[in-house]
């Protein structure tokens, strides 16, 4: 915490020195969303280059002055929280003055800019993000406040903890982790008692694009148990992109890649090649929209696809067919095909890429 306080004090000192010299204070932040500032490393994923291009948030420019003021406001809130050892969610910060902040997305963006500017992970700034992910299966742990969580006993779903860094005493006999893209598929596998039938496993879902806590938990499970991690996504460009976020990270959070990515994640399904192999009827597939075509083209150009020849092949199959499928398409073969046939066969005989 002293490191955080010192980092904020240095920023404020810079502002005061500018004022003393009768200069307009400026805050300098990295261009987080610029691909030119990102490099790809096999072992880490997408990470920010050391000397990246920056942008200035000036206090004397009508366009950026409001953002400058909001950054100082949130810095002061962080400073007080770190001093008093209290925490707040991003929602708490927004609702402390909705008129001032204008929108939740403005708050989220400023918090990420501050984290990147100070080179301090967001959790250490005492800001928690609201969790939407779920976890179930063969896992027990103790939360920071001493609450014991045991996912192993039942088919109960537990919310991913809001302070993943603080959980300890992780115990599991799981043979693998299964990341499931969507809540509906996750619930279906729970109803079928999948994580007890095949072999003990941990199931986790970010319910679409994963939030920070879900990504942190996947990384924590990898660090703790070093067991295979498989992903089960829709066979569409959006599903592939979500899987890439877990595996290689996102451009906007590349400055935190070391804590968030798990490059060893395997793509278990639903593979575009599975659709042909299983003779899925064309009527059950969904034609691409223009948006799907653009998304797929953008994913195919990303630096990490070049080092994944098997992924590249799958994406080419998808691009050629211009058809996509949700995991639910497997119910056209039989109601419990996913948990009874598809996943057990893949896990036993190795059908992942």
Coordinates of N, CA, C and O in Angstrom, one line a residue, residues 25-112:
X25 N -1.0 21.8 -15.8 CA -0.7 20.4 -15.5 C -1.2 19.4 -16.6 O -2.2 19.6 -17.2
X26 N -0.4 18.4 -16.8 CA -0.7 17.3 -17.8 C -0.5 16.0 -17.2 O 0.4 15.7 -16.4
X27 N -1.4 15.0 -17.5 CA -1.2 13.6 -17.1 C -0.9 12.8 -18.4 O -1.5 13.0 -19.4
X28 N 0.1 12.0 -18.3 CA 0.5 11.2 -19.5 C 0.2 9.8 -19.3 O 0.5 9.1 -18.3
X29 N -0.6 9.2 -20.2 CA -1.1 7.8 -20.1 C -0.7 7.1 -21.4 O -0.6 7.7 -22.5
X30 N -0.5 5.8 -21.3 CA -0.2 5.0 -22.5 C -1.4 4.8 -23.4 O -2.6 4.8 -22.9
X31 N -1.1 4.7 -24.7 CA -2.2 4.4 -25.7 C -2.5 2.9 -25.5 O -2.0 2.1 -26.3
X32 N -3.4 2.6 -24.6 CA -3.7 1.2 -24.3 C -4.3 0.4 -25.5 O -4.1 -0.8 -25.6
X33 N -5.0 1.1 -26.3 CA -5.8 0.3 -27.4 C -5.1 0.3 -28.7 O -5.7 -0.1 -29.7
X34 N -3.9 0.8 -28.8 CA -3.2 0.9 -30.0 C -2.3 -0.4 -30.3 O -1.4 -0.7 -29.5
X35 N -2.7 -1.1 -31.3 CA -2.0 -2.4 -31.6 C -0.5 -2.2 -31.8 O 0.3 -3.1 -31.6
X36 N -0.1 -1.0 -32.2 CA 1.4 -0.7 -32.4 C 2.1 -0.7 -31.0 O 3.4 -0.9 -31.0
X37 N 1.4 -0.6 -29.9 CA 2.0 -0.7 -28.6 C 2.0 -2.1 -28.0 O 2.4 -2.3 -26.8
X38 N 1.6 -3.0 -28.8 CA 1.4 -4.4 -28.3 C 2.4 -5.3 -29.0 O 2.6 -5.2 -30.2
X39 N 3.0 -6.2 -28.2 CA 3.8 -7.3 -28.8 C 3.2 -8.6 -28.4 O 2.6 -8.7 -27.3
X40 N 3.4 -9.6 -29.2 CA 2.9 -10.9 -28.8 C 4.1 -11.8 -28.4 O 5.1 -11.9 -29.1
X41 N 4.0 -12.4 -27.2 CA 5.0 -13.4 -26.8 C 4.2 -14.7 -26.5 O 3.3 -14.7 -25.7
X42 N 4.8 -15.8 -27.0 CA 4.2 -17.1 -26.8 C 3.9 -17.4 -25.4 O 2.8 -18.0 -25.0
X43 N 4.8 -17.1 -24.5 CA 4.7 -17.5 -23.1 C 3.7 -16.6 -22.3 O 3.3 -16.9 -21.2
X44 N 3.4 -15.4 -22.8 CA 2.6 -14.4 -22.0 C 1.3 -14.1 -22.8 O 0.2 -13.9 -22.1
X45 N 1.4 -14.0 -24.1 CA 0.2 -13.5 -24.8 C 0.5 -12.1 -25.3 O 1.6 -11.7 -25.6
X46 N -0.6 -11.3 -25.3 CA -0.4 -9.9 -25.8 C 0.1 -9.0 -24.6 O -0.5 -9.0 -23.5
X47 N 1.2 -8.3 -24.8 CA 1.7 -7.5 -23.7 C 2.2 -6.1 -24.3 O 2.5 -6.0 -25.4
X48 N 2.1 -5.2 -23.4 CA 2.5 -3.8 -23.8 C 4.0 -3.7 -23.9 O 4.7 -4.2 -23.1
X49 N 4.4 -3.0 -25.0 CA 5.9 -2.9 -25.2 C 6.4 -1.8 -24.1 O 5.6 -0.9 -23.7
X50 N 7.7 -1.9 -23.7 CA 8.2 -1.0 -22.7 C 8.1 0.5 -23.0 O 7.6 1.3 -22.2
X51 N 8.4 0.8 -24.3 CA 8.4 2.3 -24.6 C 7.3 2.5 -25.6 O 7.5 2.7 -26.8
X52 N 6.1 2.5 -25.1 CA 4.9 2.7 -26.0 C 4.6 4.1 -26.2 O 5.0 5.0 -25.4
X53 N 3.8 4.4 -27.2 CA 3.3 5.8 -27.4 C 2.3 6.2 -26.4 O 1.6 5.3 -25.8
X54 N 2.3 7.4 -26.1 CA 1.5 7.9 -25.0 C 0.6 9.0 -25.5 O 0.8 9.6 -26.6
X55 N -0.4 9.4 -24.7 CA -1.2 10.6 -25.0 C -1.3 11.4 -23.8 O -1.2 10.9 -22.6
X56 N -1.5 12.7 -24.0 CA -1.5 13.6 -22.9 C -2.9 14.1 -22.6 O -3.7 14.4 -23.5
X57 N -3.2 14.0 -21.3 CA -4.5 14.5 -20.8 C -4.2 15.9 -20.2 O -3.7 16.0 -19.1
X58 N -4.6 16.9 -20.9 CA -4.2 18.3 -20.5 C -5.3 18.9 -19.7 O -6.5 18.7 -19.9
X59 N -4.9 19.8 -18.8 CA -5.9 20.5 -18.0 C -6.3 21.8 -18.6 O -7.2 22.5 -18.2
X60 N -5.6 22.2 -19.7 CA -5.9 23.5 -20.3 C -6.5 23.4 -21.7 O -6.6 24.3 -22.5
X61 N -7.1 22.1 -22.0 CA -7.7 21.9 -23.3 C -9.1 21.5 -23.0 O -9.4 20.6 -22.3
X62 N -10.1 22.2 -23.7 CA -11.5 21.9 -23.4 C -11.9 20.5 -23.6 O -12.7 19.9 -22.9
X63 N -11.3 19.8 -24.6 CA -11.6 18.4 -24.8 C -11.2 17.5 -23.7 O -11.9 16.5 -23.3
X64 N -10.0 17.7 -23.1 CA -9.5 16.8 -22.1 C -9.5 17.2 -20.7 O -9.3 16.4 -19.8
X65 N -9.9 18.5 -20.5 CA -9.9 19.0 -19.1 C -10.9 18.2 -18.2 O -10.5 17.9 -17.0
X66 N -12.1 17.9 -18.7 CA -13.0 17.1 -17.8 C -12.4 15.8 -17.4 O -12.5 15.4 -16.2
X67 N -11.7 15.1 -18.3 CA -11.1 13.8 -18.0 C -10.0 14.0 -17.0 O -9.8 13.2 -16.1
X68 N -9.2 15.1 -17.2 CA -8.1 15.4 -16.3 C -8.7 15.5 -14.8 O -8.2 14.9 -13.9
X69 N -9.8 16.2 -14.7 CA -10.4 16.4 -13.4 C -10.9 15.1 -12.8 O -10.7 14.8 -11.6
X70 N -11.5 14.3 -13.7 CA -12.1 13.0 -13.2 C -11.0 12.1 -12.7 O -11.1 11.3 -11.8
X71 N -9.8 12.1 -13.4 CA -8.7 11.3 -13.0 C -8.2 11.7 -11.7 O -7.9 10.8 -10.8
X72 N -8.1 13.0 -11.4 CA -7.7 13.5 -10.1 C -8.7 13.1 -9.0 O -8.3 12.7 -7.9
X73 N -9.9 13.2 -9.3 CA -11.0 12.8 -8.4 C -10.9 11.3 -8.0 O -10.9 11.0 -6.8
X74 N -10.7 10.5 -9.0 CA -10.6 9.0 -8.7 C -9.3 8.7 -8.0 O -9.3 7.9 -7.1
X75 N -8.2 9.4 -8.4 CA -6.9 9.2 -7.6 C -7.1 9.5 -6.1 O -6.6 8.8 -5.3
X76 N -7.9 10.6 -5.9 CA -8.1 11.0 -4.4 C -8.9 9.9 -3.7 O -8.7 9.6 -2.5
X77 N -9.9 9.3 -4.4 CA -10.7 8.3 -3.8 C -9.8 7.0 -3.5 O -10.0 6.4 -2.5
X78 N -9.0 6.7 -4.5 CA -8.1 5.5 -4.3 C -7.2 5.8 -3.1 O -7.0 4.9 -2.3
X79 N -6.6 7.0 -3.1 CA -5.7 7.3 -2.0 C -6.4 7.1 -0.6 O -5.8 6.5 0.3
X80 N -7.6 7.6 -0.5 CA -8.3 7.5 0.8 C -8.6 6.0 1.1 O -8.5 5.6 2.3
X81 N -9.0 5.2 0.1 CA -9.3 3.8 0.3 C -8.0 3.0 0.8 O -8.1 2.2 1.7
X82 N -6.9 3.3 0.1 CA -5.7 2.6 0.5 C -5.3 3.0 1.9 O -4.9 2.1 2.7
X83 N -5.4 4.2 2.2 CA -5.0 4.7 3.6 C -5.9 4.0 4.6 O -5.4 3.6 5.7
X84 N -7.2 3.9 4.3 CA -8.1 3.4 5.4 C -8.3 1.9 5.2 O -9.1 1.3 5.9
X85 N -7.6 1.3 4.3 CA -7.8 -0.2 4.0 C -9.2 -0.6 3.7 O -9.7 -1.6 4.2
X86 N -9.9 0.2 2.9 CA -11.3 -0.1 2.5 C -11.3 -0.4 1.0 O -10.3 0.0 0.3
X87 N -12.3 -1.0 0.5 CA -12.4 -1.4 -0.9 C -13.7 -0.8 -1.5 O -14.7 -0.6 -0.8
X88 N -13.7 -0.6 -2.8 CA -15.0 -0.2 -3.5 C -15.0 -0.9 -4.8 O -14.0 -1.2 -5.4
X89 N -16.2 -1.2 -5.4 CA -16.3 -1.7 -6.7 C -16.3 -0.5 -7.7 O -16.6 0.7 -7.3
X90 N -16.2 -0.8 -9.0 CA -16.2 0.3 -10.0 C -17.6 0.9 -10.0 O -17.8 2.1 -10.2
X91 N -18.6 0.1 -9.7 CA -20.0 0.6 -9.6 C -20.2 1.5 -8.4 O -20.8 2.6 -8.5
X92 N -19.6 1.2 -7.3 CA -19.6 2.1 -6.1 C -19.1 3.5 -6.5 O -19.6 4.5 -6.1
X93 N -18.0 3.5 -7.2 CA -17.3 4.7 -7.5 C -18.3 5.5 -8.5 O -18.5 6.7 -8.2
X94 N -18.8 4.9 -9.5 CA -19.7 5.6 -10.4 C -21.0 6.1 -9.6 O -21.3 7.3 -9.8
X95 N -21.5 5.3 -8.7 CA -22.8 5.8 -8.0 C -22.5 6.8 -6.9 O -23.4 7.4 -6.4
X96 N -21.2 7.0 -6.6 CA -20.9 8.0 -5.6 C -21.2 9.4 -6.1 O -21.4 10.3 -5.4
X97 N -21.2 9.5 -7.5 CA -21.5 10.8 -8.1 C -21.8 10.6 -9.6 O -21.0 10.9 -10.4
X98 N -23.0 10.1 -9.9 CA -23.3 9.8 -11.2 C -23.3 11.0 -12.2 O -22.9 10.9 -13.3
X99 N -23.7 12.1 -11.6 CA -23.8 13.3 -12.5 C -22.4 13.7 -12.9 O -22.1 14.1 -14.0
X100 N -21.5 13.6 -11.9 CA -20.1 14.0 -12.2 C -19.4 13.1 -13.3 O -18.8 13.5 -14.2
X101 N -19.6 11.7 -13.0 CA -18.9 10.8 -13.9 C -19.6 10.5 -15.2 O -19.0 10.2 -16.2
X102 N -20.9 10.7 -15.3 CA -21.6 10.6 -16.5 C -22.0 9.2 -16.9 O -23.1 9.0 -17.3
X103 N -21.0 8.3 -16.9 CA -21.4 6.9 -17.3 C -20.4 5.9 -16.6 O -19.3 6.3 -16.2
X104 N -20.9 4.7 -16.5 CA -20.0 3.6 -15.9 C -18.8 3.4 -16.7 O -17.7 3.2 -16.2
X105 N -19.0 3.4 -18.1 CA -17.8 3.1 -19.0 C -16.7 4.2 -18.8 O -15.5 3.8 -18.9
X106 N -17.1 5.4 -18.5 CA -16.1 6.5 -18.3 C -15.3 6.2 -17.1 O -14.0 6.3 -17.1
X107 N -15.9 5.7 -16.0 CA -15.2 5.3 -14.8 C -14.3 4.2 -15.1 O -13.1 4.2 -14.7
X108 N -14.8 3.1 -15.8 CA -14.0 1.9 -16.0 C -12.7 2.3 -16.8 O -11.6 1.8 -16.5
X109 N -12.9 3.1 -17.8 CA -11.8 3.5 -18.7 C -10.7 4.3 -17.9 O -9.5 4.1 -18.0
X110 N -11.2 5.2 -17.0 CA -10.3 6.0 -16.2 C -9.5 5.2 -15.2 O -8.3 5.3 -15.1
X111 N -10.2 4.2 -14.6 CA -9.5 3.3 -13.7 C -8.4 2.5 -14.4 O -7.3 2.4 -13.8
X112 N -8.7 2.0 -15.6 CA -7.7 1.3 -16.3 C -6.5 2.2 -16.7 O -5.4 1.8 -16.7

